[in-house]
PDB file of C-alpha atoms in Angstrom:
ATOM      1  CA  HIS A   1       3.048  20.503   5.088  1.00  0.00           C
ATOM      2  CA  ALA A   2       5.292  17.437   6.168  1.00  0.00           C
ATOM      3  CA  ARG A   3       4.482  14.433   4.008  1.00  0.00           C
ATOM      4  CA  SER A   4       7.049  12.067   5.558  1.00  0.00           C
ATOM      5  CA  TYR A   5       8.290  11.276   9.013  1.00  0.00           C
ATOM      6  CA  VAL A   6      11.959  12.930   7.695  1.00  0.00           C
ATOM      7  CA  ALA A   7      10.128  16.108   6.733  1.00  0.00           C
ATOM      8  CA  GLY A   8       8.278  15.939  10.038  1.00  0.00           C
ATOM      9  CA  LEU A   9      11.414  15.481  12.177  1.00  0.00           C
ATOM     10  CA  ILE A  10      12.653  18.458  10.590  1.00  0.00           C
ATOM     11  CA  ASN A  11       9.484  20.339  11.275  1.00  0.00           C
ATOM     12  CA  TYR A  12       9.922  19.123  14.892  1.00  0.00           C
ATOM     13  CA  PHE A  13      13.196  21.095  15.603  1.00  0.00           C
ATOM     14  CA  LEU A  14      11.956  24.032  13.446  1.00  0.00           C
ATOM     15  CA  LYS A  15       8.880  24.610  15.738  1.00  0.00           C
ATOM     16  CA  PHE A  16      11.000  25.550  18.710  1.00  0.00           C
ATOM     17  CA  PHE A  17      12.732  28.436  16.618  1.00  0.00           C
ATOM     18  CA  PHE A  18       9.565  29.589  14.513  1.00  0.00           C
ATOM     19  CA  ASN A  19       5.978  29.872  14.957  1.00  0.00           C
ATOM     20  CA  PHE A  20       4.204  28.210  12.403  1.00  0.00           C
ATOM     21  CA  ILE A  21       1.175  25.667  11.508  1.00  0.00           C
ATOM     22  CA  PHE A  22       2.532  22.163  11.157  1.00  0.00           C
ATOM     23  CA  ILE A  23       0.785  19.647   9.367  1.00  0.00           C
ATOM     24  CA  PHE A  24       2.072  16.234   9.624  1.00  0.00           C
ATOM     25  CA  ASP A  25       0.600  14.230   6.958  1.00  0.00           C
ATOM     26  CA  ILE A  26       1.876  10.426   7.174  1.00  0.00           C
ATOM     27  CA  ARG A  27       1.880   8.180   4.225  1.00  0.00           C
ATOM     28  CA  GLY A  28       1.849   5.495   6.540  1.00  0.00           C
ATOM     29  CA  PHE A  29       3.759   4.159   9.904  1.00  0.00           C
ATOM     30  CA  TRP A  30       6.987   4.658   7.750  1.00  0.00           C
ATOM     31  CA  ILE A  31       9.236   3.548  10.635  1.00  0.00           C
ATOM     32  CA  GLU A  32       7.314  -0.003  11.172  1.00  0.00           C
ATOM     33  CA  GLU A  33       7.020  -0.043   7.122  1.00  0.00           C
ATOM     34  CA  ARG A  34      10.879  -0.371   7.155  1.00  0.00           C
ATOM     35  CA  VAL A  35      11.045  -3.299   9.587  1.00  0.00           C
ATOM     36  CA  ASP A  36       8.134  -5.038   7.791  1.00  0.00           C
ATOM     37  CA  TRP A  37       9.690  -4.962   4.479  1.00  0.00           C
ATOM     38  CA  GLY A  38      12.788  -6.039   5.775  1.00  0.00           C
ATOM     39  CA  LEU A  39      14.657  -3.111   5.059  1.00  0.00           C
ATOM     40  CA  TRP A  40      15.616  -2.144   8.739  1.00  0.00           C
ATOM     41  CA  ARG A  41      16.612  -4.376  11.877  1.00  0.00           C
ATOM     42  CA  ARG A  42      14.108  -3.580  14.747  1.00  0.00           C
ATOM     43  CA  PHE A  43      16.194  -2.048  17.257  1.00  0.00           C
ATOM     44  CA  SER A  44      18.926  -0.880  14.887  1.00  0.00           C
ATOM     45  CA  PHE A  45      20.268   2.291  15.453  1.00  0.00           C
ATOM     46  CA  LYS A  46      17.860   4.105  12.724  1.00  0.00           C
ATOM     47  CA  TYR A  47      14.994   2.314  14.535  1.00  0.00           C
ATOM     48  CA  ILE A  48      16.025   3.769  17.969  1.00  0.00           C
ATOM     49  CA  ILE A  49      16.413   7.179  16.878  1.00  0.00           C
ATOM     50  CA  PHE A  50      13.111   7.668  14.786  1.00  0.00           C
ATOM     51  CA  LYS A  51      11.432   5.836  17.363  1.00  0.00           C
ATOM     52  CA  LEU A  52      12.533   8.013  20.270  1.00  0.00           C
ATOM     53  CA  PHE A  53      11.103  11.012  18.128  1.00  0.00           C
ATOM     54  CA  GLU A  54       8.195   9.670  16.790  1.00  0.00           C
ATOM     55  CA  LYS A  55       5.543  10.586  19.407  1.00  0.00           C
ATOM     56  CA  LYS A  56       7.273  14.031  19.881  1.00  0.00           C
ATOM     57  CA  ILE A  57       6.630  14.853  16.474  1.00  0.00           C
ATOM     58  CA  PHE A  58       2.541  13.792  16.502  1.00  0.00           C
ATOM     59  CA  ASN A  59       2.769  15.758  19.617  1.00  0.00           C
ATOM     60  CA  GLN A  60       4.694  18.809  18.072  1.00  0.00           C
ATOM     61  CA  SER A  61       2.480  18.951  15.121  1.00  0.00           C
ATOM     62  CA  ASN A  62      -0.868  21.011  14.828  1.00  0.00           C
ATOM     63  CA  VAL A  63      -2.916  18.584  12.520  1.00  0.00           C
ATOM     64  CA  ILE A  64      -2.145  15.123  11.800  1.00  0.00           C
ATOM     65  CA  ILE A  65      -3.422  13.407   8.522  1.00  0.00           C
ATOM     66  CA  THR A  66      -3.601   9.671   7.876  1.00  0.00           C
ATOM     67  CA  LEU A  67      -5.027   7.557   5.408  1.00  0.00           C
ATOM     68  CA  THR A  68      -7.428   4.923   7.402  1.00  0.00           C
ATOM     69  CA  ASN A  69      -9.439   5.116  10.311  1.00  0.00           C
ATOM     70  CA  ASP A  70      -7.205   2.308  11.955  1.00  0.00           C
ATOM     71  CA  ALA A  71      -4.546   4.562  12.015  1.00  0.00           C
ATOM     72  CA  LYS A  72      -6.204   7.497  13.609  1.00  0.00           C
ATOM     73  CA  LYS A  73      -7.446   5.299  16.486  1.00  0.00           C
ATOM     74  CA  ILE A  74      -3.586   3.639  16.685  1.00  0.00           C
ATOM     75  CA  ILE A  75      -2.287   7.185  16.647  1.00  0.00           C
ATOM     76  CA  GLU A  76      -4.600   8.753  19.197  1.00  0.00           C
ATOM     77  CA  ASN A  77      -4.334   5.803  21.769  1.00  0.00           C
ATOM     78  CA  ARG A  78      -0.595   4.926  21.503  1.00  0.00           C
ATOM     79  CA  TYR A  79       0.731   8.497  20.170  1.00  0.00           C
ATOM     80  CA  LEU A  80      -0.987  11.857  21.450  1.00  0.00           C
ATOM     81  CA  LYS A  81      -1.481  13.069  24.840  1.00  0.00           C
ATOM     82  CA  LYS A  82      -5.016  12.872  25.778  1.00  0.00           C
ATOM     83  CA  ASN A  83      -5.728  16.782  25.409  1.00  0.00           C
ATOM     84  CA  TYR A  84      -4.232  16.441  21.822  1.00  0.00           C
ATOM     85  CA  SER A  85      -6.807  13.542  20.168  1.00  0.00           C
ATOM     86  CA  ASN A  86      -9.048  15.704  18.225  1.00  0.00           C
ATOM     87  CA  LYS A  87      -6.414  16.866  15.985  1.00  0.00           C
ATOM     88  CA  VAL A  88      -6.195  13.782  13.516  1.00  0.00           C
ATOM     89  CA  GLN A  89      -8.096  13.866  10.581  1.00  0.00           C
ATOM     90  CA  VAL A  90      -8.366  10.761   7.890  1.00  0.00           C
ATOM     91  CA  ILE A  91      -8.386  11.543   4.090  1.00  0.00           C
ATOM     92  CA  PRO A  92      -8.032   8.287   2.150  1.00  0.00           C
ATOM     93  CA  THR A  93      -5.855   8.361  -0.864  1.00  0.00           C
ATOM     94  CA  CYS A  94      -7.943   9.475  -3.797  1.00  0.00           C
ATOM     95  CA  THR A  95      -8.099   9.201  -7.607  1.00  0.00           C
ATOM     96  CA  SER A  96      -9.903  10.471 -10.696  1.00  0.00           C
ATOM     97  CA  ILE A  97     -13.584   9.096 -11.617  1.00  0.00           C
ATOM     98  CA  ILE A  98     -13.935   8.085 -15.076  1.00  0.00           C
ATOM     99  CA  ASP A  99     -16.975   9.136 -17.027  1.00  0.00           C
ATOM    100  CA  ASN A 100     -19.452   7.174 -19.079  1.00  0.00           C
ATOM    101  CA  LEU A 101     -17.099   3.852 -18.603  1.00  0.00           C
ATOM    102  CA  ASN A 102     -17.480   1.107 -21.197  1.00  0.00           C
ATOM    103  CA  LYS A 103     -15.818  -2.503 -20.292  1.00  0.00           C
ATOM    104  CA  ASN A 104     -15.929  -5.366 -22.839  1.00  0.00           C
ATOM    105  CA  LYS A 105     -16.123  -8.767 -21.592  1.00  0.00           C
ATOM    106  CA  ASN A 106     -13.325 -11.268 -21.993  1.00  0.00           C
ATOM    107  CA  LEU A 107     -13.472 -14.695 -23.490  1.00  0.00           C
ATOM    108  CA  VAL A 108     -10.167 -15.680 -20.935  1.00  0.00           C
ATOM    109  CA  PRO A 109     -10.374 -13.289 -17.670  1.00  0.00           C
ATOM    110  CA  ILE A 110      -7.349 -10.766 -17.561  1.00  0.00           C
ATOM    111  CA  PHE A 111      -6.096 -10.322 -13.880  1.00  0.00           C
ATOM    112  CA  THR A 112      -3.944  -7.323 -13.752  1.00  0.00           C
ATOM    113  CA  HIS A 113      -0.777  -6.858 -10.869  1.00  0.00           C
ATOM    114  CA  LEU A 114       0.184  -3.141 -11.162  1.00  0.00           C
ATOM    115  CA  GLY A 115       3.167  -1.676  -9.932  1.00  0.00           C
ATOM    116  CA  SER A 116       6.030  -2.734  -8.083  1.00  0.00           C
ATOM    117  CA  ILE A 117       7.139  -6.035  -6.144  1.00  0.00           C
ATOM    118  CA  GLY A 118       9.666  -5.144  -4.363  1.00  0.00           C
ATOM    119  CA  THR A 119       9.414  -5.468  -0.501  1.00  0.00           C
ATOM    120  CA  ARG A 120       5.984  -4.451  -0.325  1.00  0.00           C
ATOM    121  CA  TYR A 121       3.789  -7.198  -2.373  1.00  0.00           C
ATOM    122  CA  ASP A 122       4.002 -10.689  -2.236  1.00  0.00           C
ATOM    123  CA  PHE A 123       4.737 -11.488  -5.581  1.00  0.00           C
ATOM    124  CA  LYS A 124       5.262 -15.356  -4.641  1.00  0.00           C
ATOM    125  CA  PHE A 125       1.709 -15.584  -3.141  1.00  0.00           C
ATOM    126  CA  PHE A 126       0.476 -13.783  -6.059  1.00  0.00           C
ATOM    127  CA  LEU A 127       1.790 -16.601  -8.694  1.00  0.00           C
ATOM    128  CA  SER A 128       0.983 -19.468  -6.369  1.00  0.00           C
ATOM    129  CA  PHE A 129      -2.672 -17.877  -6.293  1.00  0.00           C
ATOM    130  CA  MET A 130      -3.038 -17.326  -9.911  1.00  0.00           C
ATOM    131  CA  SER A 131      -1.643 -20.897 -10.699  1.00  0.00           C
ATOM    132  CA  GLU A 132      -4.458 -22.321  -8.582  1.00  0.00           C
ATOM    133  CA  ILE A 133      -6.724 -19.979 -10.443  1.00  0.00           C
ATOM    134  CA  ASN A 134      -5.561 -21.138 -13.936  1.00  0.00           C
ATOM    135  CA  LYS A 135      -6.178 -24.565 -13.320  1.00  0.00           C
ATOM    136  CA  ARG A 136      -9.802 -24.102 -12.685  1.00  0.00           C
ATOM    137  CA  ASN A 137     -10.178 -21.559 -15.404  1.00  0.00           C
ATOM    138  CA  LYS A 138      -7.851 -20.716 -17.800  1.00  0.00           C
ATOM    139  CA  SER A 139      -6.590 -16.934 -17.422  1.00  0.00           C
ATOM    140  CA  PHE A 140      -4.024 -14.213 -18.278  1.00  0.00           C
ATOM    141  CA  LEU A 141      -1.948 -11.940 -16.474  1.00  0.00           C
ATOM    142  CA  SER A 142      -1.168  -8.653 -17.201  1.00  0.00           C
ATOM    143  CA  ILE A 143       1.770  -7.570 -15.251  1.00  0.00           C
ATOM    144  CA  ILE A 144       2.641  -4.080 -15.419  1.00  0.00           C
ATOM    145  CA  ASN A 145       6.059  -3.009 -13.549  1.00  0.00           C
ATOM    146  CA  LYS A 146       8.527  -0.740 -14.354  1.00  0.00           C
ATOM    147  CA  ASN A 147      12.018  -1.714 -13.317  1.00  0.00           C
ATOM    148  CA  GLU A 148      11.517  -5.057 -12.142  1.00  0.00           C
ATOM    149  CA  HIS A 149      11.349  -7.304 -15.163  1.00  0.00           C
ATOM    150  CA  GLU A 150      14.429  -9.485 -14.597  1.00  0.00           C
ATOM    151  CA  LYS A 151      12.917 -10.154 -11.039  1.00  0.00           C
ATOM    152  CA  ILE A 152       9.501 -11.096 -12.352  1.00  0.00           C
ATOM    153  CA  LYS A 153      10.597 -13.459 -14.948  1.00  0.00           C
ATOM    154  CA  LYS A 154      13.105 -15.283 -12.363  1.00  0.00           C
ATOM    155  CA  TYR A 155      10.029 -15.591 -10.232  1.00  0.00           C
ATOM    156  CA  PHE A 156       8.188 -17.378 -12.961  1.00  0.00           C
ATOM    157  CA  PHE A 157      11.368 -19.558 -14.169  1.00  0.00           C
ATOM    158  CA  GLU A 158      11.690 -20.388 -10.312  1.00  0.00           C
ATOM    159  CA  TYR A 159       8.398 -21.488  -9.634  1.00  0.00           C
ATOM    160  CA  LYS A 160       8.003 -23.100 -12.945  1.00  0.00           C
ATOM    161  CA  GLU A 161       4.536 -21.748 -13.520  1.00  0.00           C
ATOM    162  CA  GLU A 162       4.994 -22.234 -17.666  1.00  0.00           C
ATOM    163  CA  ASN A 163       1.362 -22.895 -17.874  1.00  0.00           C
ATOM    164  CA  LEU A 164       0.465 -19.174 -16.705  1.00  0.00           C
ATOM    165  CA  ASN A 165       0.208 -16.822 -19.896  1.00  0.00           C
ATOM    166  CA  TYR A 166       1.060 -13.014 -19.146  1.00  0.00           C
ATOM    167  CA  SER A 167       2.316 -10.081 -20.800  1.00  0.00           C
ATOM    168  CA  LEU A 168       4.945  -7.871 -18.556  1.00  0.00           C
ATOM    169  CA  LYS A 169       5.247  -4.044 -19.557  1.00  0.00           C
ATOM    170  CA  TYR A 170       5.905  -0.610 -18.516  1.00  0.00           C
ATOM    171  CA  ILE A 171       2.810   1.544 -19.351  1.00  0.00           C
ATOM    172  CA  GLU A 172       3.236   5.420 -18.862  1.00  0.00           C
ATOM    173  CA  PRO A 173       0.974   6.209 -15.622  1.00  0.00           C
ATOM    174  CA  SER A 174      -1.071   8.494 -17.693  1.00  0.00           C
ATOM    175  CA  LYS A 175      -1.992   5.666 -20.232  1.00  0.00           C
ATOM    176  CA  ILE A 176      -2.507   2.767 -17.527  1.00  0.00           C
ATOM    177  CA  ILE A 177      -6.261   3.471 -16.860  1.00  0.00           C
ATOM    178  CA  ASN A 178      -6.820   2.140 -20.300  1.00  0.00           C
ATOM    179  CA  GLN A 179      -4.993  -1.497 -19.347  1.00  0.00           C
ATOM    180  CA  ILE A 180      -7.006  -1.380 -16.075  1.00  0.00           C
ATOM    181  CA  ILE A 181     -10.419  -0.784 -17.834  1.00  0.00           C
ATOM    182  CA  GLU A 182      -9.581  -4.090 -19.884  1.00  0.00           C
ATOM    183  CA  SER A 183      -8.842  -6.110 -16.891  1.00  0.00           C
ATOM    184  CA  ASP A 184     -11.389  -8.315 -15.372  1.00  0.00           C
ATOM    185  CA  PHE A 185      -9.919  -8.447 -12.024  1.00  0.00           C
ATOM    186  CA  GLY A 186      -6.991  -6.193 -10.061  1.00  0.00           C
ATOM    187  CA  VAL A 187      -4.955  -8.615  -7.746  1.00  0.00           C
ATOM    188  CA  PHE A 188      -2.474  -7.656  -5.296  1.00  0.00           C
ATOM    189  CA  PHE A 189      -1.172  -8.644  -1.942  1.00  0.00           C
ATOM    190  CA  PRO A 190       0.637  -6.713   0.362  1.00  0.00           C
ATOM    191  CA  VAL A 191       3.229  -8.347   2.943  1.00  0.00           C
ATOM    192  CA  PRO A 192       1.621  -8.509   6.311  1.00  0.00           C
ATOM    193  CA  GLY A 193       2.795  -6.227   9.039  1.00  0.00           C
ATOM    194  CA  PHE A 194       1.942  -3.292  11.494  1.00  0.00           C
ATOM    195  CA  TYR A 195       2.010  -0.818   8.849  1.00  0.00           C
ATOM    196  CA  LEU A 196      -1.010  -2.429   6.965  1.00  0.00           C
ATOM    197  CA  ASN A 197      -3.094  -0.303   9.652  1.00  0.00           C
ATOM    198  CA  ALA A 198      -2.282   3.190   7.995  1.00  0.00           C
ATOM    199  CA  TYR A 199      -2.144   1.300   4.219  1.00  0.00           C
ATOM    200  CA  PHE A 200      -4.623   2.786   2.266  1.00  0.00           C
ATOM    201  CA  PRO A 201      -3.213   1.389  -1.755  1.00  0.00           C
ATOM    202  CA  THR A 202      -3.704   3.981  -4.318  1.00  0.00           C
ATOM    203  CA  LYS A 203      -4.251   0.945  -7.013  1.00  0.00           C
ATOM    204  CA  LEU A 204      -7.408   0.387  -5.042  1.00  0.00           C
ATOM    205  CA  GLY A 205      -8.869   3.429  -6.417  1.00  0.00           C
ATOM    206  CA  GLU A 206      -7.587   2.823  -9.567  1.00  0.00           C
ATOM    207  CA  PHE A 207      -9.005  -0.152  -9.895  1.00  0.00           C
ATOM    208  CA  LEU A 208     -12.623   0.598  -8.627  1.00  0.00           C
ATOM    209  CA  SER A 209     -13.021   3.981 -10.883  1.00  0.00           C
ATOM    210  CA  ALA A 210     -12.152   1.850 -13.900  1.00  0.00           C
ATOM    211  CA  GLY A 211     -15.011  -0.582 -12.707  1.00  0.00           C
ATOM    212  CA  THR A 212     -12.403  -3.375 -12.104  1.00  0.00           C
ATOM    213  CA  PRO A 213     -12.941  -5.679  -8.683  1.00  0.00           C
ATOM    214  CA  VAL A 214     -10.301  -6.314  -6.718  1.00  0.00           C
ATOM    215  CA  ILE A 215      -8.745  -9.631  -5.154  1.00  0.00           C
ATOM    216  CA  THR A 216      -6.184  -8.968  -2.180  1.00  0.00           C
ATOM    217  CA  SER A 217      -5.524 -10.218   1.169  1.00  0.00           C
ATOM    218  CA  ASN A 218      -6.617  -8.558   4.863  1.00  0.00           C
ATOM    219  CA  ILE A 219      -5.593  -5.097   4.606  1.00  0.00           C
ATOM    220  CA  ASN A 220      -7.354  -3.251   7.430  1.00  0.00           C
ATOM    221  CA  GLN A 221     -10.849  -2.568   8.866  1.00  0.00           C
ATOM    222  CA  HIS A 222     -10.994   0.403   7.189  1.00  0.00           C
ATOM    223  CA  VAL A 223      -9.996  -0.752   3.579  1.00  0.00           C
ATOM    224  CA  ASP A 224     -11.621  -4.570   3.700  1.00  0.00           C
ATOM    225  CA  SER A 225     -15.113  -2.843   4.900  1.00  0.00           C
ATOM    226  CA  ILE A 226     -14.940  -0.515   1.616  1.00  0.00           C
ATOM    227  CA  ILE A 227     -14.283  -3.356  -0.800  1.00  0.00           C
ATOM    228  CA  ILE A 228     -16.458  -6.001   1.601  1.00  0.00           C
ATOM    229  CA  SER A 229     -19.468  -3.890   1.996  1.00  0.00           C
ATOM    230  CA  ASN A 230     -19.496  -2.482  -1.346  1.00  0.00           C
ATOM    231  CA  ASN A 231     -19.230  -5.868  -3.233  1.00  0.00           C
ATOM    232  CA  VAL A 232     -16.333  -4.551  -5.532  1.00  0.00           C
ATOM    233  CA  GLY A 233     -13.876  -7.380  -4.965  1.00  0.00           C
ATOM    234  CA  ILE A 234     -12.770 -10.112  -2.479  1.00  0.00           C
ATOM    235  CA  VAL A 235     -10.904 -10.171   0.433  1.00  0.00           C
ATOM    236  CA  ILE A 236      -8.997 -13.284   1.119  1.00  0.00           C
ATOM    237  CA  ASN A 237      -8.219 -13.794   5.058  1.00  0.00           C
ATOM    238  CA  THR A 238      -4.548 -15.003   4.829  1.00  0.00           C
ATOM    239  CA  LYS A 239      -4.386 -14.608   8.637  1.00  0.00           C
ATOM    240  CA  GLU A 240      -5.922 -18.068   9.302  1.00  0.00           C
TER     241      GLU A 240
END
């Protein structure tokens, strides 16, 4: 059971010497993530090497697990030989359901940004968006983050968002759900890119299981349809 491209590459070679069931459980299109997040240059040596083996790993595996229907279609159409197309299974990110949920209404709405900002999320757009919301309705930002506090404070300073009231703190994973329940909205804007086709954010399940609607940008058809068809949030079309 390989849950990464690196582990998948190792299993690819081992398959030539040993007989075993190879489950390739992709967390996303990892190579494209590296490029879309600015971590790798396209056509760099690393990129070329992994791209060279990517199709081979997909076809060598016995079962492929992906997070979204979008990714399933792409894998079947672009990566797999025709007679191998029935081995792709979709298992989205899951989370525990909260029983006996009681949410309080806040006089000032709380918008929560959960997790890292790093290269994965457009925190600048988040600040710009929240600034516009705050002009129309006084709001409070709850930012839960572990190791990027100085970077986040720098963003607030650089973009002169002094009028935004916010808290910035780290909360142990087991206690995060209490903060999410108190929130009125969960807000996150993933960096755009091809990788989004295989992206199913864990935080989506965490927010929705706590009865907290989300505000996000276009992710993929699978995730967008869950949010829109169930009326559990707002998807902003940033592609226009």
